[in-house]
PDB file of C-alpha atoms and ligand atoms in Angstrom:
ATOM      1  CA  MET A   1       0.000   0.000   0.000  1.00 48.00           C
ATOM      2  CA  HIS A   2       1.119   3.544  -0.798  1.00 48.00           C
ATOM      3  CA  GLN A   3       1.824   5.748   2.219  1.00 56.00           C
ATOM      4  CA  SER A   4       1.668   9.447   1.397  1.00 66.00           C
ATOM      5  CA  SER A   5       4.119  11.946   2.887  1.00 67.00           C
ATOM      6  CA  SER A   6       1.286  14.484   3.080  1.00 83.00           C
ATOM      7  CA  ASN A   7       1.016  16.962   5.954  1.00 94.00           C
ATOM      8  CA  ILE A   8      -2.530  15.731   6.463  1.00 95.00           C
ATOM      9  CA  LYS A   9      -2.073  13.108   9.189  1.00 97.00           C
ATOM     10  CA  CYS A  10      -5.373  11.296   9.463  1.00 98.00           C
ATOM     11  CA  LEU A  11      -6.919   8.959  12.046  1.00 98.00           C
ATOM     12  CA  ILE A  12      -9.650   6.513  11.065  1.00 98.00           C
ATOM     13  CA  ILE A  13     -12.213   6.137  13.864  1.00 98.00           C
ATOM     14  CA  GLY A  14     -13.476   2.542  13.658  1.00 98.00           C
ATOM     15  CA  GLY A  15     -11.627  -0.467  12.298  1.00 98.00           C
ATOM     16  CA  GLY A  16     -14.104  -2.960  10.813  1.00 97.00           C
ATOM     17  CA  GLY A  17     -15.113  -3.853   7.258  1.00 97.00           C
ATOM     18  CA  HIS A  18     -16.095  -0.350   6.233  1.00 98.00           C
ATOM     19  CA  ALA A  19     -12.713   1.019   7.307  1.00 98.00           C
ATOM     20  CA  LYS A  20     -10.994  -1.233   4.749  1.00 98.00           C
ATOM     21  CA  VAL A  21     -12.978   0.297   1.879  1.00 98.00           C
ATOM     22  CA  LEU A  22     -12.223   3.707   3.296  1.00 97.00           C
ATOM     23  CA  ILE A  23      -8.476   3.000   3.413  1.00 98.00           C
ATOM     24  CA  ASP A  24      -8.585   1.940  -0.265  1.00 97.00           C
ATOM     25  CA  THR A  25     -10.566   5.082  -1.079  1.00 98.00           C
ATOM     26  CA  ILE A  26      -8.210   7.478   0.708  1.00 97.00           C
ATOM     27  CA  SER A  27      -5.134   5.706  -0.695  1.00 96.00           C
ATOM     28  CA  SER A  28      -6.490   6.015  -4.261  1.00 95.00           C
ATOM     29  CA  ARG A  29      -5.815   9.795  -4.075  1.00 91.00           C
ATOM     30  CA  ARG A  30      -2.424   9.629  -2.337  1.00 84.00           C
ATOM     31  CA  SER A  31      -2.957  13.046  -0.761  1.00 88.00           C
ATOM     32  CA  VAL A  32      -3.502  12.025   2.851  1.00 95.00           C
ATOM     33  CA  GLN A  33      -1.279  10.100   5.263  1.00 96.00           C
ATOM     34  CA  ILE A  34      -3.300   7.646   7.371  1.00 97.00           C
ATOM     35  CA  ILE A  35      -1.376   7.357  10.630  1.00 97.00           C
ATOM     36  CA  GLY A  36      -3.615   5.035  12.610  1.00 98.00           C
ATOM     37  CA  ILE A  37      -6.946   3.394  13.311  1.00 98.00           C
ATOM     38  CA  LEU A  38      -8.894   3.616  16.586  1.00 98.00           C
ATOM     39  CA  ASP A  39     -11.170   0.808  17.718  1.00 98.00           C
ATOM     40  CA  PRO A  40     -12.500  -0.281  21.145  1.00 98.00           C
ATOM     41  CA  GLU A  41     -11.917  -4.006  20.397  1.00 98.00           C
ATOM     42  CA  LYS A  42      -8.718  -4.780  22.316  1.00 98.00           C
ATOM     43  CA  ASP A  43      -7.856  -7.821  20.192  1.00 98.00           C
ATOM     44  CA  LYS A  44      -7.325  -5.452  17.257  1.00 98.00           C
ATOM     45  CA  TRP A  45      -4.795  -3.273  19.116  1.00 98.00           C
ATOM     46  CA  ASN A  46      -1.224  -3.593  17.910  1.00 95.00           C
ATOM     47  CA  THR A  47      -2.408  -5.321  14.736  1.00 98.00           C
ATOM     48  CA  ASN A  48      -2.492  -3.794  11.246  1.00 97.00           C
ATOM     49  CA  ILE A  49      -5.435  -3.337   8.908  1.00 97.00           C
ATOM     50  CA  LEU A  50      -4.194  -3.034   5.299  1.00 97.00           C
ATOM     51  CA  GLY A  51      -0.854  -1.907   6.702  1.00 96.00           C
ATOM     52  CA  ILE A  52      -2.301   0.745   9.037  1.00 97.00           C
ATOM     53  CA  PRO A  53      -1.715   0.205  12.793  1.00 98.00           C
ATOM     54  CA  VAL A  54      -4.674  -0.081  15.174  1.00 98.00           C
ATOM     55  CA  ILE A  55      -3.392   2.121  17.986  1.00 98.00           C
ATOM     56  CA  GLY A  56      -6.067   1.837  20.702  1.00 98.00           C
ATOM     57  CA  ASP A  57      -9.522   3.164  21.514  1.00 98.00           C
ATOM     58  CA  ASP A  58     -10.824   6.723  21.194  1.00 98.00           C
ATOM     59  CA  SER A  59      -9.230   7.755  24.516  1.00 98.00           C
ATOM     60  CA  VAL A  60      -5.805   7.912  22.817  1.00 98.00           C
ATOM     61  CA  ILE A  61      -6.903  10.738  20.477  1.00 98.00           C
ATOM     62  CA  PRO A  62      -5.512  13.596  22.665  1.00 97.00           C
ATOM     63  CA  LYS A  63      -2.095  11.881  22.817  1.00 97.00           C
ATOM     64  CA  LEU A  64      -2.099  11.363  19.026  1.00 98.00           C
ATOM     65  CA  VAL A  65      -3.043  15.019  18.517  1.00 98.00           C
ATOM     66  CA  SER A  66      -0.033  16.043  20.649  1.00 97.00           C
ATOM     67  CA  GLN A  67       2.097  13.822  18.381  1.00 96.00           C
ATOM     68  CA  GLY A  68       0.867  15.509  15.180  1.00 96.00           C
ATOM     69  CA  ALA A  69      -2.457  13.924  14.177  1.00 98.00           C
ATOM     70  CA  ASN A  70      -4.512  16.714  12.595  1.00 97.00           C
ATOM     71  CA  ALA A  71      -7.336  15.042  10.659  1.00 98.00           C
ATOM     72  CA  PHE A  72      -9.857  12.237  10.928  1.00 98.00           C
ATOM     73  CA  ILE A  73     -12.624  10.356   9.214  1.00 98.00           C
ATOM     74  CA  VAL A  74     -15.314   8.114  10.702  1.00 98.00           C
ATOM     75  CA  GLY A  75     -14.510   4.538   9.705  1.00 98.00           C
ATOM     76  CA  VAL A  76     -17.692   2.935  10.999  1.00 98.00           C
ATOM     77  CA  GLY A  77     -20.362   2.045   8.439  1.00 96.00           C
ATOM     78  CA  SER A  78     -22.960   0.993  11.014  1.00 84.00           C
ATOM     79  CA  THR A  79     -25.663  -0.199   8.676  1.00 79.00           C
ATOM     80  CA  GLY A  80     -28.950   1.259   9.897  1.00 80.00           C
ATOM     81  CA  ASN A  81     -27.492   3.201  12.841  1.00 85.00           C
ATOM     82  CA  ASN A  82     -26.187   6.621  11.972  1.00 93.00           C
ATOM     83  CA  GLN A  83     -26.275   7.876  15.586  1.00 95.00           C
ATOM     84  CA  LEU A  84     -22.927   6.202  16.325  1.00 97.00           C
ATOM     85  CA  ARG A  85     -21.403   7.711  13.168  1.00 98.00           C
ATOM     86  CA  ARG A  86     -22.717  11.114  14.186  1.00 98.00           C
ATOM     87  CA  ARG A  87     -21.305  10.779  17.723  1.00 98.00           C
ATOM     88  CA  LEU A  88     -17.866   9.781  16.392  1.00 98.00           C
ATOM     89  CA  PHE A  89     -17.875  12.678  13.914  1.00 98.00           C
ATOM     90  CA  GLU A  90     -18.635  15.108  16.747  1.00 98.00           C
ATOM     91  CA  LEU A  91     -15.879  13.484  18.845  1.00 98.00           C
ATOM     92  CA  GLY A  92     -13.250  14.128  16.155  1.00 98.00           C
ATOM     93  CA  ILE A  93     -14.355  17.761  15.825  1.00 98.00           C
ATOM     94  CA  GLN A  94     -14.292  18.150  19.631  1.00 98.00           C
ATOM     95  CA  TYR A  95     -10.609  17.144  19.651  1.00 97.00           C
ATOM     96  CA  GLY A  96      -9.813  19.804  17.034  1.00 97.00           C
ATOM     97  CA  LEU A  97      -9.216  17.347  14.184  1.00 98.00           C
ATOM     98  CA  GLU A  98     -10.100  18.355  10.616  1.00 98.00           C
ATOM     99  CA  PRO A  99     -12.657  16.034   8.967  1.00 98.00           C
ATOM    100  CA  ILE A 100     -11.292  14.914   5.583  1.00 98.00           C
ATOM    101  CA  LYS A 101     -13.372  13.982   2.536  1.00 97.00           C
ATOM    102  CA  ALA A 102     -12.684  10.566   0.997  1.00 98.00           C
ATOM    103  CA  ILE A 103     -13.572  10.496  -2.697  1.00 98.00           C
ATOM    104  CA  HIS A 104     -12.448   7.364  -4.543  1.00 98.00           C
ATOM    105  CA  ILE A 105     -10.578   8.062  -7.759  1.00 97.00           C
ATOM    106  CA  ASN A 106     -12.910   5.612  -9.500  1.00 98.00           C
ATOM    107  CA  SER A 107     -16.116   7.346  -8.469  1.00 98.00           C
ATOM    108  CA  ILE A 108     -17.777   9.723 -10.939  1.00 98.00           C
ATOM    109  CA  CYS A 109     -18.530  13.154  -9.509  1.00 98.00           C
ATOM    110  CA  SER A 110     -19.880  16.086 -11.523  1.00 97.00           C
ATOM    111  CA  GLU A 111     -17.867  19.270 -11.019  1.00 96.00           C
ATOM    112  CA  ALA A 112     -21.119  21.033 -10.140  1.00 94.00           C
ATOM    113  CA  ILE A 113     -21.716  19.369  -6.782  1.00 97.00           C
ATOM    114  CA  ASP A 114     -20.978  20.226  -3.146  1.00 98.00           C
ATOM    115  CA  ILE A 115     -19.608  17.604  -0.772  1.00 98.00           C
ATOM    116  CA  GLY A 116     -19.299  18.428   2.930  1.00 98.00           C
ATOM    117  CA  PRO A 117     -16.445  17.623   5.332  1.00 98.00           C
ATOM    118  CA  GLY A 118     -16.054  14.019   6.451  1.00 98.00           C
ATOM    119  CA  SER A 119     -18.143  12.654   3.610  1.00 98.00           C
ATOM    120  CA  GLN A 120     -17.189   9.500   1.726  1.00 98.00           C
ATOM    121  CA  VAL A 121     -17.759   8.726  -1.955  1.00 98.00           C
ATOM    122  CA  LEU A 122     -16.808   5.091  -2.454  1.00 98.00           C
ATOM    123  CA  PRO A 123     -15.687   3.163  -5.561  1.00 98.00           C
ATOM    124  CA  GLY A 124     -18.021   3.061  -8.545  1.00 98.00           C
ATOM    125  CA  SER A 125     -20.536   5.514  -7.135  1.00 98.00           C
ATOM    126  CA  ILE A 126     -21.908   8.371  -9.253  1.00 98.00           C
ATOM    127  CA  ILE A 127     -22.996  11.858  -8.165  1.00 98.00           C
ATOM    128  CA  ASN A 128     -24.540  13.923 -10.946  1.00 98.00           C
ATOM    129  CA  HIS A 129     -24.896  17.644 -11.602  1.00 98.00           C
ATOM    130  CA  GLY A 130     -26.346  19.951  -8.967  1.00 98.00           C
ATOM    131  CA  SER A 131     -26.377  17.553  -6.027  1.00 98.00           C
ATOM    132  CA  THR A 132     -25.454  18.649  -2.492  1.00 98.00           C
ATOM    133  CA  ILE A 133     -24.008  16.242   0.052  1.00 98.00           C
ATOM    134  CA  GLY A 134     -23.770  17.294   3.721  1.00 98.00           C
ATOM    135  CA  SER A 135     -21.121  16.378   6.316  1.00 98.00           C
ATOM    136  CA  ASN A 136     -20.183  12.817   7.330  1.00 98.00           C
ATOM    137  CA  VAL A 137     -22.367  11.256   4.626  1.00 98.00           C
ATOM    138  CA  ILE A 138     -21.549   7.852   3.093  1.00 98.00           C
ATOM    139  CA  ILE A 139     -22.216   7.418  -0.620  1.00 98.00           C
ATOM    140  CA  ASN A 140     -21.420   3.726  -0.612  1.00 98.00           C
ATOM    141  CA  THR A 141     -19.976   1.519  -3.328  1.00 98.00           C
ATOM    142  CA  GLY A 142     -21.854   1.564  -6.634  1.00 98.00           C
ATOM    143  CA  SER A 143     -24.664   3.857  -5.525  1.00 98.00           C
ATOM    144  CA  ILE A 144     -26.140   6.487  -7.853  1.00 98.00           C
ATOM    145  CA  ILE A 145     -27.090  10.026  -6.823  1.00 98.00           C
ATOM    146  CA  GLU A 146     -28.808  11.581  -9.831  1.00 98.00           C
ATOM    147  CA  HIS A 147     -28.989  15.312 -10.584  1.00 98.00           C
ATOM    148  CA  ASP A 148     -30.114  17.923  -8.042  1.00 98.00           C
ATOM    149  CA  CYS A 149     -30.400  15.658  -5.000  1.00 98.00           C
ATOM    150  CA  ILE A 150     -29.820  16.925  -1.443  1.00 98.00           C
ATOM    151  CA  ILE A 151     -28.476  14.526   1.190  1.00 98.00           C
ATOM    152  CA  GLU A 152     -28.201  16.007   4.667  1.00 98.00           C
ATOM    153  CA  SER A 153     -25.457  15.262   7.183  1.00 98.00           C
ATOM    154  CA  HIS A 154     -24.716  11.836   8.723  1.00 98.00           C
ATOM    155  CA  SER A 155     -26.924   9.955   6.259  1.00 98.00           C
ATOM    156  CA  HIS A 156     -25.806   6.765   4.543  1.00 98.00           C
ATOM    157  CA  ILE A 157     -26.720   5.734   1.013  1.00 98.00           C
ATOM    158  CA  ALA A 158     -25.820   2.042   1.162  1.00 98.00           C
ATOM    159  CA  THR A 159     -24.225  -0.120  -1.493  1.00 98.00           C
ATOM    160  CA  GLY A 160     -25.962   0.029  -4.870  1.00 98.00           C
ATOM    161  CA  ALA A 161     -28.866   2.291  -3.814  1.00 98.00           C
ATOM    162  CA  ARG A 162     -30.231   4.784  -6.355  1.00 98.00           C
ATOM    163  CA  LEU A 163     -31.727   8.258  -5.956  1.00 98.00           C
ATOM    164  CA  CYS A 164     -33.390   9.091  -9.281  1.00 98.00           C
ATOM    165  CA  GLY A 165     -33.086  12.906  -9.305  1.00 97.00           C
ATOM    166  CA  THR A 166     -34.245  15.895  -7.182  1.00 98.00           C
ATOM    167  CA  VAL A 167     -34.553  13.607  -4.149  1.00 98.00           C
ATOM    168  CA  HIS A 168     -34.176  15.174  -0.684  1.00 98.00           C
ATOM    169  CA  ILE A 169     -32.856  13.025   2.189  1.00 98.00           C
ATOM    170  CA  GLY A 170     -32.851  14.422   5.746  1.00 98.00           C
ATOM    171  CA  GLU A 171     -30.210  13.941   8.478  1.00 98.00           C
ATOM    172  CA  ASN A 172     -29.172  10.553   9.944  1.00 98.00           C
ATOM    173  CA  THR A 173     -31.205   8.644   7.368  1.00 98.00           C
ATOM    174  CA  HIS A 174     -30.215   5.216   6.080  1.00 98.00           C
ATOM    175  CA  ILE A 175     -31.135   4.205   2.532  1.00 98.00           C
ATOM    176  CA  GLY A 176     -30.653   0.435   2.429  1.00 97.00           C
ATOM    177  CA  ALA A 177     -28.560  -1.477  -0.068  1.00 98.00           C
ATOM    178  CA  GLY A 178     -30.068  -1.619  -3.531  1.00 98.00           C
ATOM    179  CA  ALA A 179     -33.072   0.577  -2.663  1.00 98.00           C
ATOM    180  CA  THR A 180     -34.501   2.850  -5.356  1.00 98.00           C
ATOM    181  CA  ILE A 181     -35.949   6.282  -4.565  1.00 98.00           C
ATOM    182  CA  LEU A 182     -37.952   7.713  -7.468  1.00 98.00           C
ATOM    183  CA  GLN A 183     -37.472  11.287  -8.650  1.00 98.00           C
ATOM    184  CA  ASN A 184     -38.777  14.279  -6.624  1.00 98.00           C
ATOM    185  CA  ILE A 185     -39.284  12.220  -3.437  1.00 98.00           C
ATOM    186  CA  GLN A 186     -38.728  13.871  -0.023  1.00 98.00           C
ATOM    187  CA  ILE A 187     -37.445  11.629   2.777  1.00 98.00           C
ATOM    188  CA  GLY A 188     -37.205  13.014   6.318  1.00 98.00           C
ATOM    189  CA  SER A 189     -34.568  12.694   9.047  1.00 98.00           C
ATOM    190  CA  ASN A 190     -33.849   9.532  11.074  1.00 97.00           C
ATOM    191  CA  VAL A 191     -35.564   7.352   8.473  1.00 97.00           C
ATOM    192  CA  ILE A 192     -34.574   3.785   7.609  1.00 97.00           C
ATOM    193  CA  VAL A 193     -35.445   2.503   4.130  1.00 98.00           C
ATOM    194  CA  GLY A 194     -35.037  -1.283   3.955  1.00 97.00           C
ATOM    195  CA  ALA A 195     -32.680  -2.924   1.492  1.00 98.00           C
ATOM    196  CA  GLY A 196     -34.167  -3.440  -1.967  1.00 98.00           C
ATOM    197  CA  SER A 197     -37.172  -1.173  -1.319  1.00 98.00           C
ATOM    198  CA  VAL A 198     -38.717   0.970  -4.019  1.00 98.00           C
ATOM    199  CA  VAL A 199     -39.907   4.310  -2.625  1.00 98.00           C
ATOM    200  CA  LEU A 200     -42.751   5.908  -4.616  1.00 98.00           C
ATOM    201  CA  GLU A 201     -44.061   8.385  -2.003  1.00 98.00           C
ATOM    202  CA  ASP A 202     -42.624  10.914   0.450  1.00 98.00           C
ATOM    203  CA  ILE A 203     -41.563   9.526   3.860  1.00 98.00           C
ATOM    204  CA  ILE A 204     -41.909  11.477   7.111  1.00 98.00           C
ATOM    205  CA  SER A 205     -39.093  11.723   9.673  1.00 98.00           C
ATOM    206  CA  ASN A 206     -38.498   8.982  12.271  1.00 97.00           C
ATOM    207  CA  SER A 207     -40.085   6.188  10.258  1.00 97.00           C
ATOM    208  CA  ILE A 208     -38.996   2.800   8.974  1.00 97.00           C
ATOM    209  CA  VAL A 209     -40.255   1.657   5.580  1.00 98.00           C
ATOM    210  CA  ALA A 210     -39.591  -1.381   3.428  1.00 98.00           C
ATOM    211  CA  GLY A 211     -40.928  -3.289   0.438  1.00 98.00           C
ATOM    212  CA  VAL A 212     -41.922  -2.795  -3.176  1.00 98.00           C
ATOM    213  CA  PRO A 213     -43.516  -0.334  -3.039  1.00 98.00           C
ATOM    214  CA  ALA A 214     -42.128   0.737   0.350  1.00 98.00           C
ATOM    215  CA  VAL A 215     -44.676   0.945   3.194  1.00 98.00           C
ATOM    216  CA  PRO A 216     -44.213   1.804   6.898  1.00 97.00           C
ATOM    217  CA  ILE A 217     -43.267  -1.179   9.039  1.00 94.00           C
ATOM    218  CA  LYS A 218     -43.074   0.683  12.389  1.00 67.00           C
TER     219      LYS A 218
HETATM  220  O1  JB2 B   1     -17.165   4.146  19.655  1.00 91.75           O
HETATM  221  C1  JB2 B   1     -16.469   3.574  18.815  1.00 91.75           C
HETATM  222  C2  JB2 B   1     -16.872   2.376  18.152  1.00 91.75           C
HETATM  223  N1  JB2 B   1     -17.986   1.593  18.241  1.00 91.75           N
HETATM  224  C3  JB2 B   1     -17.785   0.548  17.419  1.00 91.75           C
HETATM  225  N2  JB2 B   1     -15.246   4.092  18.456  1.00 91.75           N
HETATM  226  C4  JB2 B   1     -14.450   3.481  17.546  1.00 91.75           C
HETATM  227  N3  JB2 B   1     -13.259   4.036  17.281  1.00 91.75           N
HETATM  228  N4  JB2 B   1     -14.810   2.350  16.906  1.00 91.75           N
HETATM  229  C5  JB2 B   1     -15.995   1.790  17.220  1.00 91.75           C
HETATM  230  N5  JB2 B   1     -16.587   0.668  16.798  1.00 91.75           N
HETATM  231  C6  JB2 B   1     -15.941  -0.289  15.880  1.00 91.75           C
HETATM  232  O2  JB2 B   1     -16.477  -0.165  14.583  1.00 91.75           O
HETATM  233  C7  JB2 B   1     -16.185  -1.741  16.244  1.00 91.75           C
HETATM  234  O3  JB2 B   1     -15.376  -2.142  17.333  1.00 91.75           O
HETATM  235  C8  JB2 B   1     -15.866  -2.443  14.940  1.00 91.75           C
HETATM  236  O4  JB2 B   1     -14.505  -2.828  14.838  1.00 91.75           O
HETATM  237  C9  JB2 B   1     -16.181  -1.390  13.896  1.00 91.75           C
HETATM  238  C10 JB2 B   1     -17.400  -1.767  13.055  1.00 91.75           C
HETATM  239  O5  JB2 B   1     -16.979  -2.824  12.244  1.00 91.75           O
HETATM  240  P1  JB2 B   1     -17.975  -3.801  11.468  1.00 91.75           P
HETATM  241  O6  JB2 B   1     -17.163  -4.597  10.513  1.00 91.75           O
HETATM  242  O7  JB2 B   1     -18.833  -4.508  12.460  1.00 91.75           O
HETATM  243  O8  JB2 B   1     -18.957  -2.848  10.696  1.00 91.75           O
HETATM  244  P2  JB2 B   1     -18.661  -1.662   9.722  1.00 91.75           P
HETATM  245  O9  JB2 B   1     -19.444  -0.525  10.264  1.00 91.75           O
HETATM  246  O10 JB2 B   1     -17.227  -1.480   9.497  1.00 91.75           O
HETATM  247  O11 JB2 B   1     -19.311  -2.150   8.357  1.00 91.75           O
HETATM  248  C11 JB2 B   1     -20.706  -2.379   8.257  1.00 91.75           C
HETATM  249  O12 JB2 B   1     -21.307  -1.385   7.464  1.00 91.75           O
HETATM  250  C12 JB2 B   1     -20.787  -1.311   6.112  1.00 91.75           C
HETATM  251  C13 JB2 B   1     -21.509  -0.182   5.424  1.00 91.75           C
HETATM  252  C14 JB2 B   1     -20.848  -3.757   7.617  1.00 91.75           C
HETATM  253  O13 JB2 B   1     -22.179  -4.143   7.622  1.00 91.75           O
HETATM  254  C15 JB2 B   1     -20.306  -3.750   6.208  1.00 91.75           C
HETATM  255  O14 JB2 B   1     -20.535  -5.007   5.584  1.00 91.75           O
HETATM  256  C16 JB2 B   1     -20.998  -2.657   5.411  1.00 91.75           C
HETATM  257  N6  JB2 B   1     -20.458  -2.605   4.054  1.00 91.75           N
END
């Protein structure tokens, strides 16, 4: 694996499966040096993930900051639970670390889009003209964000999901793997859309929907 000599010295918060995709994504640009991974699972400490050392849990952040760490990204995917991702994002900010964006070199991003700090655009995903992505959002592998969509902070568009254009997604919302959201649909905050669902109607905040077509299940 390539290790950059960049002045951006980044910590990855969370060291599971998602973190591996994130390491590949960050390394594809070679502009950030990943100096370590933090994870509460003690059996991971002093091991390497794709060549990056797992240093300890989140309590070591202040020490790493004193040693030169200056950036971070949330490495937890947490399917269906964006509250943990949000908490870890706020933790990094609290310690004065800069949230980096991770945009895979093999994603396709229009030049006319905005992507907020800490957000992740993973391999094979597409973001088309006029879309706005908030902070700490995951656009996961192979997902499609058509033109003029808005995705608010801490939301996760899971692997292979599709937003068909002018879709609005609120904060902390999870769009499940392979789900399809038709054009002009508004989805609120703290919503979970089940994997493979097809959403034909607006969805209010704090609901869980699934199916084809998607209907409330809670
Ligand atoms: O408070 C925490 C914390 N809580 C859990 N701080 C830190 N630094 N790390 C934390 N973690 C760690 O996140 C766990 O100890 C674990 O090592 C990691 C989550 O790993 P896991 O492989 O279980 O899930 P994931 O979030 O990396 O990936 C899920 O979501 C992706 C989107 C999986 O379902 C993947 O298959 C999926 N692609």
